[in-house]
Amino acid sequence: AASARGAAFRRRSRVSFQPVLPLTGYTGWGFLKRTIAKQQAVQQAAPAQQRDEAYFRDRIGKADTAEKLVGDKRLLRIALTAFGLEGDLNSKAFVQKILEGGTLKEGSLANKLADKQYQKFAAAFGYGDFSVPRTKLSTFADEILTQYRARSFETAVGEQNNTYRLALNAERELPVLAAKTSSADAKWYTILGSAPLREVMQTALGLPASFASIDIDQQVSVLKAKAEAIFGSADPAQFKDMKTMDVLVRRYLLQSDIQAQASNSSPAARALALLQR
């Protein structure tokens, strides 16, 4: 069976990378976690991935202004993907404004936006903050490409199972946030400002979609109370512990399955199934 799976991994690497996800639900998640290192290695060996990385290494040092970066669509795609912002690929003026504004000025666009991935993106490149951007650093290409590999793998997973994509993102992002010295409330506001993290947390804690419509301060109060009841602490710092992260992800996956089953068993879903027979 193991050799058959290995052959499947190799077949997919000859074309565009597609992760092997033969199962769904929490069982499928276990398979993905057991095979993730091997699957990521296959992705990184894929010719398309290798070409992208070589292109980025060769060109990024020459992109010494935000205008030059957004003017090279391939460079920009890799840069945006590294921060989960690939949806903005065709919004060049918007991206350029974010980069040129930097993050050191309180009123910059990156600082104003609720999604803090823009802030991370602008800070990483440093166009608006320093006379010499961070693209000139010898370690810069490796820094961005490490993130690009992780994000592009998650994207490939998400094309088959978006729930797994969100779970992988949470496993990567939450421990980093948890380790910060900011207050517990500040961390909760950051979670609420990240659509992927909000989705995972809200689902894992059993909160309805309408939860997002209540006052933001009230949302934080509810999250703290729910987290303390389920995990034993109201502080997101607890997600530095991988055992706590595992509990969160398991709850998210199981709750997602329950919601999907409830949706499929609704009268409307049953009527649609009958019409499709």
CSV table of C-alpha atoms in Angstrom, one decimal:
chain,number,residue,atom,x,y,z
A,1,ALA,CA,0.0,0.0,0.0
A,2,ALA,CA,2.8,2.4,0.9
A,3,SER,CA,4.6,1.8,-2.5
A,4,ALA,CA,1.3,2.4,-4.3
A,5,ARG,CA,0.9,5.7,-2.5
A,6,GLY,CA,4.4,6.7,-3.3
A,7,ALA,CA,3.7,6.0,-7.0
A,8,ALA,CA,0.6,8.2,-6.8
A,9,PHE,CA,2.7,11.0,-5.3
A,10,ARG,CA,5.2,10.7,-8.2
A,11,ARG,CA,2.5,10.6,-10.9
A,12,ARG,CA,1.1,13.9,-9.6
A,13,SER,CA,4.5,15.5,-9.6
A,14,ARG,CA,4.9,15.1,-13.3
A,15,VAL,CA,2.0,17.4,-13.9
A,16,SER,CA,0.9,20.3,-11.7
A,17,PHE,CA,1.0,19.2,-8.0
A,18,GLN,CA,-2.1,17.7,-6.6
A,19,PRO,CA,-2.0,16.4,-3.0
A,20,VAL,CA,-3.2,12.9,-2.3
A,21,LEU,CA,-6.4,13.1,-0.1
A,22,PRO,CA,-8.2,9.8,-0.5
A,23,LEU,CA,-10.3,10.3,2.7
A,24,THR,CA,-12.4,13.0,4.2
A,25,GLY,CA,-13.2,14.2,7.8
A,26,TYR,CA,-10.9,13.6,10.7
A,27,THR,CA,-9.7,10.3,9.3
A,28,GLY,CA,-8.6,12.0,6.1
A,29,TRP,CA,-6.8,14.7,8.2
A,30,GLY,CA,-4.9,11.9,10.0
A,31,PHE,CA,-3.7,10.6,6.6
A,32,LEU,CA,-2.7,14.1,5.4
A,33,LYS,CA,-0.7,14.7,8.6
A,34,ARG,CA,1.1,11.3,8.3
A,35,THR,CA,2.1,11.9,4.7
A,36,ILE,CA,2.5,15.7,4.7
A,37,ALA,CA,6.3,15.7,4.7
A,38,LYS,CA,6.5,13.4,1.7
A,39,GLN,CA,3.7,15.3,-0.1
A,40,GLN,CA,5.5,18.6,0.4
A,41,ALA,CA,8.7,17.2,-0.9
A,42,VAL,CA,6.9,16.1,-4.0
A,43,GLN,CA,5.4,19.5,-4.5
A,44,GLN,CA,8.8,21.2,-4.1
A,45,ALA,CA,10.4,18.9,-6.6
A,46,ALA,CA,7.7,19.7,-9.2
A,47,PRO,CA,9.1,21.5,-12.3
A,48,ALA,CA,6.6,24.4,-12.0
A,49,GLN,CA,7.6,25.0,-8.4
A,50,GLN,CA,11.3,24.8,-9.2
A,51,ARG,CA,10.9,27.3,-12.0
A,52,ASP,CA,9.0,29.7,-9.8
A,53,GLU,CA,11.6,29.6,-7.1
A,54,ALA,CA,14.5,30.0,-9.5
A,55,TYR,CA,12.8,33.0,-11.1
A,56,PHE,CA,12.1,34.6,-7.7
A,57,ARG,CA,15.7,34.1,-6.6
A,58,ASP,CA,17.1,35.6,-9.8
A,59,ARG,CA,14.8,38.7,-10.0
A,60,ILE,CA,13.7,39.8,-6.5
A,61,GLY,CA,16.9,41.6,-5.7
A,62,LYS,CA,16.4,43.8,-8.7
A,63,ALA,CA,12.9,44.8,-7.6
A,64,ASP,CA,14.1,47.7,-5.5
A,65,THR,CA,10.8,49.6,-5.6
A,66,ALA,CA,7.2,48.6,-5.1
A,67,GLU,CA,6.4,49.7,-8.7
A,68,LYS,CA,9.0,47.3,-10.1
A,69,LEU,CA,7.5,44.4,-8.0
A,70,VAL,CA,3.9,45.0,-9.1
A,71,GLY,CA,5.1,45.4,-12.7
A,72,ASP,CA,6.4,41.8,-12.8
A,73,LYS,CA,3.3,39.7,-12.5
A,74,ARG,CA,5.2,36.5,-11.8
A,75,LEU,CA,7.2,38.0,-9.0
A,76,LEU,CA,4.1,39.6,-7.6
A,77,ARG,CA,2.1,36.3,-7.7
A,78,ILE,CA,4.8,34.5,-5.7
A,79,ALA,CA,5.1,37.4,-3.2
A,80,LEU,CA,1.4,37.7,-2.7
A,81,THR,CA,0.9,33.9,-2.4
A,82,ALA,CA,3.5,33.8,0.4
A,83,PHE,CA,1.1,35.9,2.5
A,84,GLY,CA,-2.2,34.3,1.4
A,85,LEU,CA,-3.0,37.4,-0.7
A,86,GLU,CA,-3.0,36.0,-4.2
A,87,GLY,CA,-6.5,37.2,-4.7
A,88,ASP,CA,-5.1,40.7,-5.1
A,89,LEU,CA,-2.9,39.8,-8.1
A,90,ASN,CA,-4.8,42.0,-10.5
A,91,SER,CA,-5.2,44.9,-8.0
A,92,LYS,CA,-1.8,46.4,-8.8
A,93,ALA,CA,-2.5,50.0,-7.7
A,94,PHE,CA,-3.9,48.7,-4.4
A,95,VAL,CA,-0.9,46.5,-3.7
A,96,GLN,CA,1.5,49.2,-4.7
A,97,LYS,CA,-0.1,51.6,-2.3
A,98,ILE,CA,0.1,49.1,0.6
A,99,LEU,CA,3.8,48.5,-0.1
A,100,GLU,CA,4.7,52.1,-0.5
A,101,GLY,CA,2.9,53.1,2.7
A,102,GLY,CA,4.9,50.7,4.8
A,103,THR,CA,4.0,50.0,8.4
A,104,LEU,CA,6.0,52.4,10.5
A,105,LYS,CA,3.5,55.3,10.0
A,106,GLU,CA,0.4,54.8,12.1
A,107,GLY,CA,-1.9,56.0,9.3
A,108,SER,CA,-0.5,53.8,6.6
A,109,LEU,CA,-3.0,51.7,4.5
A,110,ALA,CA,-1.5,48.4,5.7
A,111,ASN,CA,-2.1,49.5,9.4
A,112,LYS,CA,-5.7,50.6,8.7
A,113,LEU,CA,-6.8,47.3,7.1
A,114,ALA,CA,-8.5,44.7,9.3
A,115,ASP,CA,-6.7,41.9,7.6
A,116,LYS,CA,-3.2,42.0,9.2
A,117,GLN,CA,-1.7,39.9,6.4
A,118,TYR,CA,-1.3,43.2,4.5
A,119,GLN,CA,0.7,44.6,7.4
A,120,LYS,CA,2.9,41.5,7.4
A,121,PHE,CA,3.3,41.8,3.6
A,122,ALA,CA,4.3,45.5,3.7
A,123,ALA,CA,6.7,45.0,6.6
A,124,ALA,CA,8.4,42.0,5.0
A,125,PHE,CA,9.3,44.0,1.9
A,126,GLY,CA,10.1,47.3,3.6
A,127,TYR,CA,9.6,49.5,0.6
A,128,GLY,CA,7.8,52.2,2.5
A,129,ASP,CA,9.8,52.0,5.7
A,130,PHE,CA,13.5,52.0,4.6
A,131,SER,CA,15.6,53.7,2.0
A,132,VAL,CA,16.9,50.3,1.0
A,133,PRO,CA,14.2,47.7,0.9
A,134,ARG,CA,14.5,44.2,2.5
A,135,THR,CA,14.6,42.7,-1.0
A,136,LYS,CA,18.3,43.5,-1.0
A,137,LEU,CA,19.0,41.2,2.0
A,138,SER,CA,20.8,38.0,1.1
A,139,THR,CA,18.4,36.0,3.2
A,140,PHE,CA,15.2,37.6,1.7
A,141,ALA,CA,14.5,35.1,-1.1
A,142,ASP,CA,14.7,32.2,1.3
A,143,GLU,CA,12.5,33.9,3.8
A,144,ILE,CA,9.7,34.6,1.2
A,145,LEU,CA,10.1,31.2,-0.6
A,146,THR,CA,9.7,29.3,2.7
A,147,GLN,CA,6.3,31.0,3.2
A,148,TYR,CA,5.5,30.5,-0.5
A,149,ARG,CA,6.0,26.8,-0.3
A,150,ALA,CA,3.8,26.5,2.8
A,151,ARG,CA,1.0,28.6,1.4
A,152,SER,CA,1.0,27.1,-2.1
A,153,PHE,CA,0.8,23.6,-0.5
A,154,GLU,CA,-2.2,24.8,1.5
A,155,THR,CA,-3.7,26.2,-1.6
A,156,ALA,CA,-3.4,22.9,-3.4
A,157,VAL,CA,-5.0,21.1,-0.5
A,158,GLY,CA,-7.8,23.7,-0.4
A,159,GLU,CA,-8.7,23.0,-4.1
A,160,GLN,CA,-9.8,19.5,-2.9
A,161,ASN,CA,-10.7,20.2,0.8
A,162,ASN,CA,-10.9,23.8,2.0
A,163,THR,CA,-11.5,22.7,5.6
A,164,TYR,CA,-8.1,21.1,5.6
A,165,ARG,CA,-6.5,24.2,4.1
A,166,LEU,CA,-8.0,26.3,7.0
A,167,ALA,CA,-6.8,23.8,9.5
A,168,LEU,CA,-3.2,23.8,8.1
A,169,ASN,CA,-3.3,27.6,8.1
A,170,ALA,CA,-4.4,27.7,11.8
A,171,GLU,CA,-1.6,25.2,12.8
A,172,ARG,CA,1.0,27.6,11.2
A,173,GLU,CA,-0.5,31.0,12.2
A,174,LEU,CA,-1.9,30.5,15.7
A,175,PRO,CA,1.2,29.3,17.5
A,176,VAL,CA,3.1,32.3,16.1
A,177,LEU,CA,0.4,34.7,17.3
A,178,ALA,CA,0.2,32.9,20.7
A,179,ALA,CA,3.9,33.5,21.3
A,180,LYS,CA,3.6,37.3,20.9
A,181,THR,CA,3.9,39.5,24.0
A,182,SER,CA,0.7,41.4,23.2
A,183,SER,CA,-2.3,41.1,25.5
A,184,ALA,CA,-4.9,38.3,25.3
A,185,ASP,CA,-7.5,40.8,24.0
A,186,ALA,CA,-5.1,42.1,21.3
A,187,LYS,CA,-4.6,38.5,20.1
A,188,TRP,CA,-8.4,37.8,20.0
A,189,TYR,CA,-8.8,41.0,17.9
A,190,THR,CA,-6.1,39.7,15.5
A,191,ILE,CA,-7.9,36.4,15.2
A,192,LEU,CA,-11.1,38.2,14.4
A,193,GLY,CA,-9.3,40.3,11.8
A,194,SER,CA,-8.1,37.2,10.0
A,195,ALA,CA,-10.9,35.5,8.0
A,196,PRO,CA,-9.3,32.0,8.0
A,197,LEU,CA,-8.5,32.1,11.7
A,198,ARG,CA,-11.9,33.5,12.6
A,199,GLU,CA,-13.6,30.7,10.6
A,200,VAL,CA,-11.6,28.0,12.4
A,201,MET,CA,-12.1,29.4,15.9
A,202,GLN,CA,-15.8,30.2,15.4
A,203,THR,CA,-16.5,26.8,14.1
A,204,ALA,CA,-14.5,25.0,16.7
A,205,LEU,CA,-16.2,26.8,19.5
A,206,GLY,CA,-19.6,26.0,18.0
A,207,LEU,CA,-20.6,29.6,17.2
A,208,PRO,CA,-23.2,30.3,14.4
A,209,ALA,CA,-22.5,32.3,11.3
A,210,SER,CA,-24.5,35.1,12.8
A,211,PHE,CA,-21.9,35.5,15.5
A,212,ALA,CA,-19.9,37.8,13.2
A,213,SER,CA,-22.7,40.4,13.1
A,214,ILE,CA,-22.6,41.3,16.8
A,215,ASP,CA,-20.5,44.0,18.3
A,216,ILE,CA,-16.8,43.3,18.0
A,217,ASP,CA,-16.1,43.8,21.8
A,218,GLN,CA,-18.9,41.4,22.5
A,219,GLN,CA,-17.4,38.9,20.1
A,220,VAL,CA,-14.1,39.0,22.1
A,221,SER,CA,-16.0,38.4,25.4
A,222,VAL,CA,-17.9,35.4,23.9
A,223,LEU,CA,-14.7,33.9,22.5
A,224,LYS,CA,-12.9,34.3,25.8
A,225,ALA,CA,-15.7,32.6,27.7
A,226,LYS,CA,-16.0,29.8,25.2
A,227,ALA,CA,-12.2,29.2,25.1
A,228,GLU,CA,-12.0,29.1,28.9
A,229,ALA,CA,-14.9,26.6,29.1
A,230,ILE,CA,-13.4,24.3,26.4
A,231,PHE,CA,-9.6,24.7,26.7
A,232,GLY,CA,-9.2,25.9,30.3
A,233,SER,CA,-7.9,29.3,29.5
A,234,ALA,CA,-9.3,32.5,27.9
A,235,ASP,CA,-5.8,33.5,26.7
A,236,PRO,CA,-4.8,32.6,23.1
A,237,ALA,CA,-1.3,32.1,24.4
A,238,GLN,CA,-2.4,28.6,25.2
A,239,PHE,CA,-2.1,27.7,21.5
A,240,LYS,CA,1.7,27.7,21.8
A,241,ASP,CA,1.1,24.2,23.2
A,242,MET,CA,0.6,21.8,20.3
A,243,LYS,CA,-1.6,19.5,22.4
A,244,THR,CA,-4.1,22.4,22.8
A,245,MET,CA,-3.7,23.2,19.0
A,246,ASP,CA,-4.5,19.5,18.3
A,247,VAL,CA,-7.7,19.8,20.4
A,248,LEU,CA,-8.7,23.0,18.6
A,249,VAL,CA,-8.1,21.5,15.1
A,250,ARG,CA,-10.0,18.3,16.0
A,251,ARG,CA,-13.0,20.2,17.2
A,252,TYR,CA,-12.9,22.4,14.1
A,253,LEU,CA,-12.9,19.4,11.8
A,254,LEU,CA,-15.6,17.5,13.7
A,255,GLN,CA,-17.8,20.6,13.9
A,256,SER,CA,-17.3,21.2,10.2
A,257,ASP,CA,-18.5,17.6,9.5
A,258,ILE,CA,-21.5,18.1,11.7
A,259,GLN,CA,-22.4,21.4,9.9
A,260,ALA,CA,-22.0,19.7,6.5
A,261,GLN,CA,-24.2,16.8,7.5
A,262,ALA,CA,-26.9,19.1,8.9
A,263,SER,CA,-26.8,21.1,5.6
A,264,ASN,CA,-27.1,18.0,3.5
A,265,SER,CA,-30.0,16.7,5.5
A,266,SER,CA,-32.0,19.9,5.3
A,267,PRO,CA,-35.3,19.8,3.3
A,268,ALA,CA,-33.9,21.9,0.6
A,269,ALA,CA,-30.9,19.6,0.2
A,270,ARG,CA,-33.0,16.5,0.1
A,271,ALA,CA,-35.3,18.1,-2.5
A,272,LEU,CA,-32.3,19.0,-4.7
A,273,ALA,CA,-31.0,15.4,-4.3
A,274,LEU,CA,-34.3,14.0,-5.5
A,275,LEU,CA,-34.3,16.3,-8.6
A,276,GLN,CA,-30.8,15.2,-9.5
A,277,ARG,CA,-31.7,11.5,-9.6
